[in-house]
mmCIF file of C-alpha atoms in Angstrom:
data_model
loop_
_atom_site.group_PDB
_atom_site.id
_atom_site.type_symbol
_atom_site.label_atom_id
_atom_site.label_comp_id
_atom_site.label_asym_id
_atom_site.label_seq_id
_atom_site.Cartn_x
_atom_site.Cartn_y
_atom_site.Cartn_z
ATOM 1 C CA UNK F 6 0.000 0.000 0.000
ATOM 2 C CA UNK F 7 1.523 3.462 -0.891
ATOM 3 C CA UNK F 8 -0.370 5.084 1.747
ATOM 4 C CA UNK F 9 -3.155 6.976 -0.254
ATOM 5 C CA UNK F 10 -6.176 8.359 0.636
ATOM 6 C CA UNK F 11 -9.091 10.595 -0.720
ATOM 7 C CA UNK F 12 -11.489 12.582 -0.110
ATOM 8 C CA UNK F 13 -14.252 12.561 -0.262
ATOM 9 C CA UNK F 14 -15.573 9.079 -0.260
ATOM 10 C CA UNK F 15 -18.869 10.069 -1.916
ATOM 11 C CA UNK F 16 -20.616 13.253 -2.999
ATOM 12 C CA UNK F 17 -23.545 14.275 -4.988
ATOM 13 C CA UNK F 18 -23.691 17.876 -6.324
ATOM 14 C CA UNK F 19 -25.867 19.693 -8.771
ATOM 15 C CA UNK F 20 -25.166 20.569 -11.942
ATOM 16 C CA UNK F 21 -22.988 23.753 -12.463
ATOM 17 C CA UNK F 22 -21.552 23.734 -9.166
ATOM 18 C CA UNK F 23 -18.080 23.452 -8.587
ATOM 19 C CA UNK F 24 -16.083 20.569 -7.480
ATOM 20 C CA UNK F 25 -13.188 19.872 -5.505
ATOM 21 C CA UNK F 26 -12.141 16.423 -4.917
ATOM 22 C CA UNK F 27 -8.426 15.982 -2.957
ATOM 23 C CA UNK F 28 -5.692 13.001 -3.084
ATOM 24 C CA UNK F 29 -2.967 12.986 -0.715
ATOM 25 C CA UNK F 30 -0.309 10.388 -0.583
ATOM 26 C CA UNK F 31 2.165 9.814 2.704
ATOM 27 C CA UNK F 32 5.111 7.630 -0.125
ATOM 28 C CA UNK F 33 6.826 11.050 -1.209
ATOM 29 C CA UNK F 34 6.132 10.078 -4.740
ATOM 30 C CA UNK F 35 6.535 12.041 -7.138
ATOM 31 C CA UNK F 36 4.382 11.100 -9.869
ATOM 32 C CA UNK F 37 0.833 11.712 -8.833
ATOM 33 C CA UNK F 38 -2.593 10.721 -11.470
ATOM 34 C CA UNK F 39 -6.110 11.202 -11.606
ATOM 35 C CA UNK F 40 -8.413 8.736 -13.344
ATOM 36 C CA UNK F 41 -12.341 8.474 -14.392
ATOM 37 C CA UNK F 42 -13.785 4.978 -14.225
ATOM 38 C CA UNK F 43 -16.521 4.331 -16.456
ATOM 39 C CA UNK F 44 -18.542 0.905 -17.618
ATOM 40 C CA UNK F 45 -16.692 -0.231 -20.747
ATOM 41 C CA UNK F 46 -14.034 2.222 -21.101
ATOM 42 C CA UNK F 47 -11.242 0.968 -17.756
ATOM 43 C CA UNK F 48 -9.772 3.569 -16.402
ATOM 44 C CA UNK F 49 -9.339 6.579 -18.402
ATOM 45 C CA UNK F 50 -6.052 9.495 -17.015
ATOM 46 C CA UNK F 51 -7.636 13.065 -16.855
ATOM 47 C CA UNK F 52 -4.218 14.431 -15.601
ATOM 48 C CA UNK F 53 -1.250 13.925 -13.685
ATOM 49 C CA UNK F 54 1.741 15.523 -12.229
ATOM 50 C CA UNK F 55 5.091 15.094 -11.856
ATOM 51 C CA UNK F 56 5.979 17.531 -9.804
ATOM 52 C CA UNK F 57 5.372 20.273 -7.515
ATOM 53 C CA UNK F 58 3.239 23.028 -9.874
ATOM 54 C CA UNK F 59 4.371 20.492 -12.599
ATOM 55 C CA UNK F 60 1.243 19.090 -14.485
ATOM 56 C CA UNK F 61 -0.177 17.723 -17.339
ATOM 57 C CA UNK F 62 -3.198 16.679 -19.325
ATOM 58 C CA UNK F 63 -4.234 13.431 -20.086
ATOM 59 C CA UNK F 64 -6.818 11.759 -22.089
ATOM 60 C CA UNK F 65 -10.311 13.055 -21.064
ATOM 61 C CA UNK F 66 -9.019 16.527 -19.587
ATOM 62 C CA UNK F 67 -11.520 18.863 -21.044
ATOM 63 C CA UNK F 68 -13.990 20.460 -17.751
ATOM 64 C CA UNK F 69 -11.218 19.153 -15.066
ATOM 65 C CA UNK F 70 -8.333 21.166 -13.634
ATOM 66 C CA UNK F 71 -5.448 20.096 -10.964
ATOM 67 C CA UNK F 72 -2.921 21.417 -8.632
ATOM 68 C CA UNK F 73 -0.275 20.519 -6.576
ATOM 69 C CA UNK F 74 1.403 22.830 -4.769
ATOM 70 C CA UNK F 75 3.093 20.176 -2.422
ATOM 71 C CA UNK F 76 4.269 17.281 -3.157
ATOM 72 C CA UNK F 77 1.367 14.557 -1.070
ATOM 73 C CA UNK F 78 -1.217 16.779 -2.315
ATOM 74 C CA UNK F 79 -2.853 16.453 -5.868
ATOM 75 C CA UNK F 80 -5.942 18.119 -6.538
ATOM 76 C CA UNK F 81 -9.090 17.937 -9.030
ATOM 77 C CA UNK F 82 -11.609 20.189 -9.880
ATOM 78 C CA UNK F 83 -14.537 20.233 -12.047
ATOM 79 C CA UNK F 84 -15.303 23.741 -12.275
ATOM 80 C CA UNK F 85 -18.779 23.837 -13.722
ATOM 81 C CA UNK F 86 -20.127 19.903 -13.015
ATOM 82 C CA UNK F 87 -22.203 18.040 -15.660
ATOM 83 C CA UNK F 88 -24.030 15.099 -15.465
ATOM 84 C CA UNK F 89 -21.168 13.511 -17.901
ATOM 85 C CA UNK F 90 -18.841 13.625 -15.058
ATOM 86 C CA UNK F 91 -20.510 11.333 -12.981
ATOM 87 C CA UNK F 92 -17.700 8.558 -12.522
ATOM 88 C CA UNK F 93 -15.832 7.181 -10.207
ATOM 89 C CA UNK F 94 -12.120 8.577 -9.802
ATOM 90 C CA UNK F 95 -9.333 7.157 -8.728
ATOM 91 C CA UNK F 96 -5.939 9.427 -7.612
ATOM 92 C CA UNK F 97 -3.295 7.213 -8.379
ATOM 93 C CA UNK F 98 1.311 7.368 -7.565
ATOM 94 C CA UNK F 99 3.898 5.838 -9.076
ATOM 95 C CA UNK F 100 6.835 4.413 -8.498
ATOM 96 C CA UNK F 101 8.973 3.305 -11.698
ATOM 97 C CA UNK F 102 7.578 -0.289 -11.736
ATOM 98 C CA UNK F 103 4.184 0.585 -11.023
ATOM 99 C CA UNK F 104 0.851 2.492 -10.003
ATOM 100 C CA UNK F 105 -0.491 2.859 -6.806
ATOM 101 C CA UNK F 106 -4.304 3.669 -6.266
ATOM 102 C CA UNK F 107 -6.444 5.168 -3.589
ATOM 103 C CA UNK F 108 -9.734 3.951 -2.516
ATOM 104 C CA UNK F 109 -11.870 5.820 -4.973
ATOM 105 C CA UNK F 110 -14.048 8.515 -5.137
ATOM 106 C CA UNK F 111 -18.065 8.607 -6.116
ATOM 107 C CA UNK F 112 -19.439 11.294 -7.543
ATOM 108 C CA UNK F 113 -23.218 11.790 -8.782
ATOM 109 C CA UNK F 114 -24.383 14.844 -10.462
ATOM 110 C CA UNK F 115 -27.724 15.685 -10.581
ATOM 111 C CA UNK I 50 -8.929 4.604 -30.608
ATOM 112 C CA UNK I 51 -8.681 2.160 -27.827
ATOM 113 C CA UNK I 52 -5.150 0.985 -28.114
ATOM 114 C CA UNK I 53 -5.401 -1.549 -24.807
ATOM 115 C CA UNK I 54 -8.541 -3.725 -25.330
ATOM 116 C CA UNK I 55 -9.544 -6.399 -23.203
ATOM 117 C CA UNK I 56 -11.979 -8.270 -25.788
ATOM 118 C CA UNK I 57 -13.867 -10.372 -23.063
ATOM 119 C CA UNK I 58 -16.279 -8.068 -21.054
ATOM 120 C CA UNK I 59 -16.751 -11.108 -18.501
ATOM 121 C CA UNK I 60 -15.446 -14.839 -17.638
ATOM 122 C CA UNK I 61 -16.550 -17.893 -15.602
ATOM 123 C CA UNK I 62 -14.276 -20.717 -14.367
ATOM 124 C CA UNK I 63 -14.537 -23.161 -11.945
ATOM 125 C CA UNK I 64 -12.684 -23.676 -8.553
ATOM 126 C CA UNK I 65 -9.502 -25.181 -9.256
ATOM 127 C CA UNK I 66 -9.183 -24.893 -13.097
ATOM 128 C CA UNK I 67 -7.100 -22.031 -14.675
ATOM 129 C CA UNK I 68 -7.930 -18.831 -15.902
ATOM 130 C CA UNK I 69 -7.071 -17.298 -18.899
ATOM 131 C CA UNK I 70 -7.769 -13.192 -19.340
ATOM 132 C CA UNK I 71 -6.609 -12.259 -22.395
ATOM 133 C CA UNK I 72 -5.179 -8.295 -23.951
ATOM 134 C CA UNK I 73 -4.665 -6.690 -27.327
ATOM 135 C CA UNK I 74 -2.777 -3.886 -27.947
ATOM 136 C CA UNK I 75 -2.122 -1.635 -30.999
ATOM 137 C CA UNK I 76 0.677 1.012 -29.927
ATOM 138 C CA UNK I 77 3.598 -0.963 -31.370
ATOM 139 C CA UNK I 78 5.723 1.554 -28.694
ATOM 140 C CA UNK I 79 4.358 -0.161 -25.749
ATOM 141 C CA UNK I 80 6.969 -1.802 -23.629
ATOM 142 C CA UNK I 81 5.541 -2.371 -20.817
ATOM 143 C CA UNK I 82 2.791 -4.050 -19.363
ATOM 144 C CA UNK I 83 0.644 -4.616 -16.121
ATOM 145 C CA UNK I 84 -2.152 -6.428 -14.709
ATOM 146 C CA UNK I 85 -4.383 -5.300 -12.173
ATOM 147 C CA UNK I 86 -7.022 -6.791 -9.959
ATOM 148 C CA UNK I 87 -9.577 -4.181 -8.602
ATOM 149 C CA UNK I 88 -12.994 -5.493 -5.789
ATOM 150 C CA UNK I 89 -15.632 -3.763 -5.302
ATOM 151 C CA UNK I 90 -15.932 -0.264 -3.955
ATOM 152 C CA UNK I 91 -11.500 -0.785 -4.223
ATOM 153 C CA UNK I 92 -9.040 0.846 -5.856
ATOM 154 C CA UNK I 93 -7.231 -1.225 -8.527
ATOM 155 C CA UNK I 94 -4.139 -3.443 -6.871
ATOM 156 C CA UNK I 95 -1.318 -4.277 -8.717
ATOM 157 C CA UNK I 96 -0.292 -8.200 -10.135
ATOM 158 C CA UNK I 97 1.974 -8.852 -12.213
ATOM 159 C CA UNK I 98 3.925 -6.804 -14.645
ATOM 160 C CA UNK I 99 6.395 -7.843 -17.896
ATOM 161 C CA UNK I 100 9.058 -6.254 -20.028
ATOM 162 C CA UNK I 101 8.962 -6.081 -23.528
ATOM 163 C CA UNK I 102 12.449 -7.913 -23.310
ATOM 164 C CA UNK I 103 10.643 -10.686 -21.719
ATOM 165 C CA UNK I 104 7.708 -13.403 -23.229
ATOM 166 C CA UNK I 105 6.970 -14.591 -19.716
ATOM 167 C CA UNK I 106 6.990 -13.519 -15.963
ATOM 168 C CA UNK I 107 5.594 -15.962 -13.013
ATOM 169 C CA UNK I 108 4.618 -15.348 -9.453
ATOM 170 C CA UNK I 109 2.983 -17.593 -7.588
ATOM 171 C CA UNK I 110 -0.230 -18.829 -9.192
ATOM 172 C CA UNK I 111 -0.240 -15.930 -11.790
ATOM 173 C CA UNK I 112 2.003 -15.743 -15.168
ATOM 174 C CA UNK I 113 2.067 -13.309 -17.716
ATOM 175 C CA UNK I 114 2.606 -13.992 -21.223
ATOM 176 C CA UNK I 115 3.422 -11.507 -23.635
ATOM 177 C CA UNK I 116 3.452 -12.076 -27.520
ATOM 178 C CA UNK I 117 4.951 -8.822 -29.467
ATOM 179 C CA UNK I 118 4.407 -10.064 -32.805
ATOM 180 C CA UNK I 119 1.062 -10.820 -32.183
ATOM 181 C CA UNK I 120 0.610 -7.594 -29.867
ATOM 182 C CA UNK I 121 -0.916 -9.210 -27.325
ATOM 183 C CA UNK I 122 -0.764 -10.350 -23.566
ATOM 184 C CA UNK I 123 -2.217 -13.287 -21.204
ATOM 185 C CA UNK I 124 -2.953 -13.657 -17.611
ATOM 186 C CA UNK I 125 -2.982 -17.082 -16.507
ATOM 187 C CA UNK I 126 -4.309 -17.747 -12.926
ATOM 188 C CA UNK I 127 -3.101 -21.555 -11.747
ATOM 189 C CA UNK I 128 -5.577 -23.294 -9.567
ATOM 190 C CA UNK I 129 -8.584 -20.596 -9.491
ATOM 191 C CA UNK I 130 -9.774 -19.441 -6.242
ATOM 192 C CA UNK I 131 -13.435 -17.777 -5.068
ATOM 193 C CA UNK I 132 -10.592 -14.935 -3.970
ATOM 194 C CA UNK I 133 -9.543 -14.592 -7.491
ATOM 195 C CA UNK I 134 -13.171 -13.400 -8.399
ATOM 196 C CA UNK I 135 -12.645 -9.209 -8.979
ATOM 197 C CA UNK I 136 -12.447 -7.092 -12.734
ATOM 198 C CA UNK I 137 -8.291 -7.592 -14.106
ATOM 199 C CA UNK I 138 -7.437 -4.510 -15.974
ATOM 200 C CA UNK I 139 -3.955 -4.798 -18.011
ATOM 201 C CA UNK I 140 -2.404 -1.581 -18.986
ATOM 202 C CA UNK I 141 0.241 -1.058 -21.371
ATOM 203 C CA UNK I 142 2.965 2.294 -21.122
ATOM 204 C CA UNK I 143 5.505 3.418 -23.623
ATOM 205 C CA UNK I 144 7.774 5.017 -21.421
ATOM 206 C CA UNK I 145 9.887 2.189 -20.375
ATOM 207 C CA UNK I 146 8.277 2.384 -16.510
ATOM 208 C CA UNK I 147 4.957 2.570 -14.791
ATOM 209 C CA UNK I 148 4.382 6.483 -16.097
ATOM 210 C CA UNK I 149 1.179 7.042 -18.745
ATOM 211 C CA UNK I 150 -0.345 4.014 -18.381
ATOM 212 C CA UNK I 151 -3.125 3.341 -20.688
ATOM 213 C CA UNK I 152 -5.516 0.746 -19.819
ATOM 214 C CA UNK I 153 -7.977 -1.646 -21.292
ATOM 215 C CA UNK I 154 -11.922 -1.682 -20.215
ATOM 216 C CA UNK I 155 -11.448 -4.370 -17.939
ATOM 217 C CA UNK I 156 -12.951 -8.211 -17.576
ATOM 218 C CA UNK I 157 -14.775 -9.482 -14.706
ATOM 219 C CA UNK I 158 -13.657 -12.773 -13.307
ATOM 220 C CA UNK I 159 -16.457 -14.868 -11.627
ATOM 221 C CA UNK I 160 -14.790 -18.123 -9.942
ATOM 222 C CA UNK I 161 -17.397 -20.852 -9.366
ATOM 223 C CA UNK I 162 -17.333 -22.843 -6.479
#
């Protein structure tokens, strides 16, 4: 385990309202991810970091923005939410052999 | 353009017998893949990975074949358990190391008592 939480567990919102959902790590990684989960498409990056203020889009970035301005932080935010961005996500480290994941995150929007 | 797929949404085996989950890939720059395991309400855990300078990697009950000419990857689980039941994701990365992983949709392994 690469000591990984998030937060929160589970959260409805409404549509249009903003988002913030938060991944902090206790490993000193320095790779940090964010992924949407989604029936028939796995696990899909939306950004990730590799760095302190170092980030980077991924796949399915469009209506989500991140910072990380320490290094076990790593946060997403939907700034506007839509009911397409009801997923599970996933903050995820990495070491060079492989990815870490936290517990997972809910979200519904209404 | 899915360029990890994981043909077989789901899979049934009986206690005991092996289990085969199976990967295609298109990004002839992959070089190196991983399998994960993911429950319920979980995040995904990691398996098994393999090199691209490799064709197979063992531990324990799980091996992972990996065919480059045919672009594609196996996960062989030797005897099945009821623990083994869970969705195995392989994911494929082009950066010689577990950075930018992209991953297929995932097939849900249901071992039968």
């Amino acid at each position: 385990d690469a000591g990984i939480t998030q937060s929160p567990r589970h959260k409805v919102t409404e549509t249009g309202t903003p988002v913030t959902l938060r991944c902090h790590q206790t490993e000193n990684h320095r790779y940090m991810y964010w992924y949407r989960q989604d029936p028939g498409h796995g696990l899909r990056l939306i950004h990730y970091s590799y760095g302190v203020k170092d980030t980077d889009k991924g796949e399915v970035s469009d209506g989500y923005s991140v910072s990380r301005s320490k290094t076990e932080d790593f946060l997403l935010t939907l700034e506007s939410a839509t009911s397409s961005q009801t997923s599970v996500y996933f903050c995820a480290t990495s070491t060079a052999d492989t990815q870490y994941f936290g517990p997972g995150t809910r979200l519904t929007v209404l | 353009d899915q360029q990890v797929k994981q043909n077989s949404p789901s899979l049934s085996v009986q206690e005991g017998r092996i289990s085969i989950l199976n990967c295609d890939y298109t990004n002839s720059m992959f070089d190196y893949f991983l399998w994960y395991k993911k429950y319920p309400a979980e995040g995904p855990t990691f398996l098994i990975s393999i090199s691209s300078i490799k064709d197979k990697n063992e531990d324990g009950r799980f091996t992972v074949f990996l065919n480059k000419s045919a672009k594609h990857l196996s996960l062989h689980i030797v005897p099945s358990q009821p623990g083994d039941s869970a969705v195995y994701f392989c994911a494929a990365s082009a950066s010689e190391g577990a950075q930018k992983l992209v991953f297929g949709q995932g097939t849900r392994l249901t071992i039968n008592p």
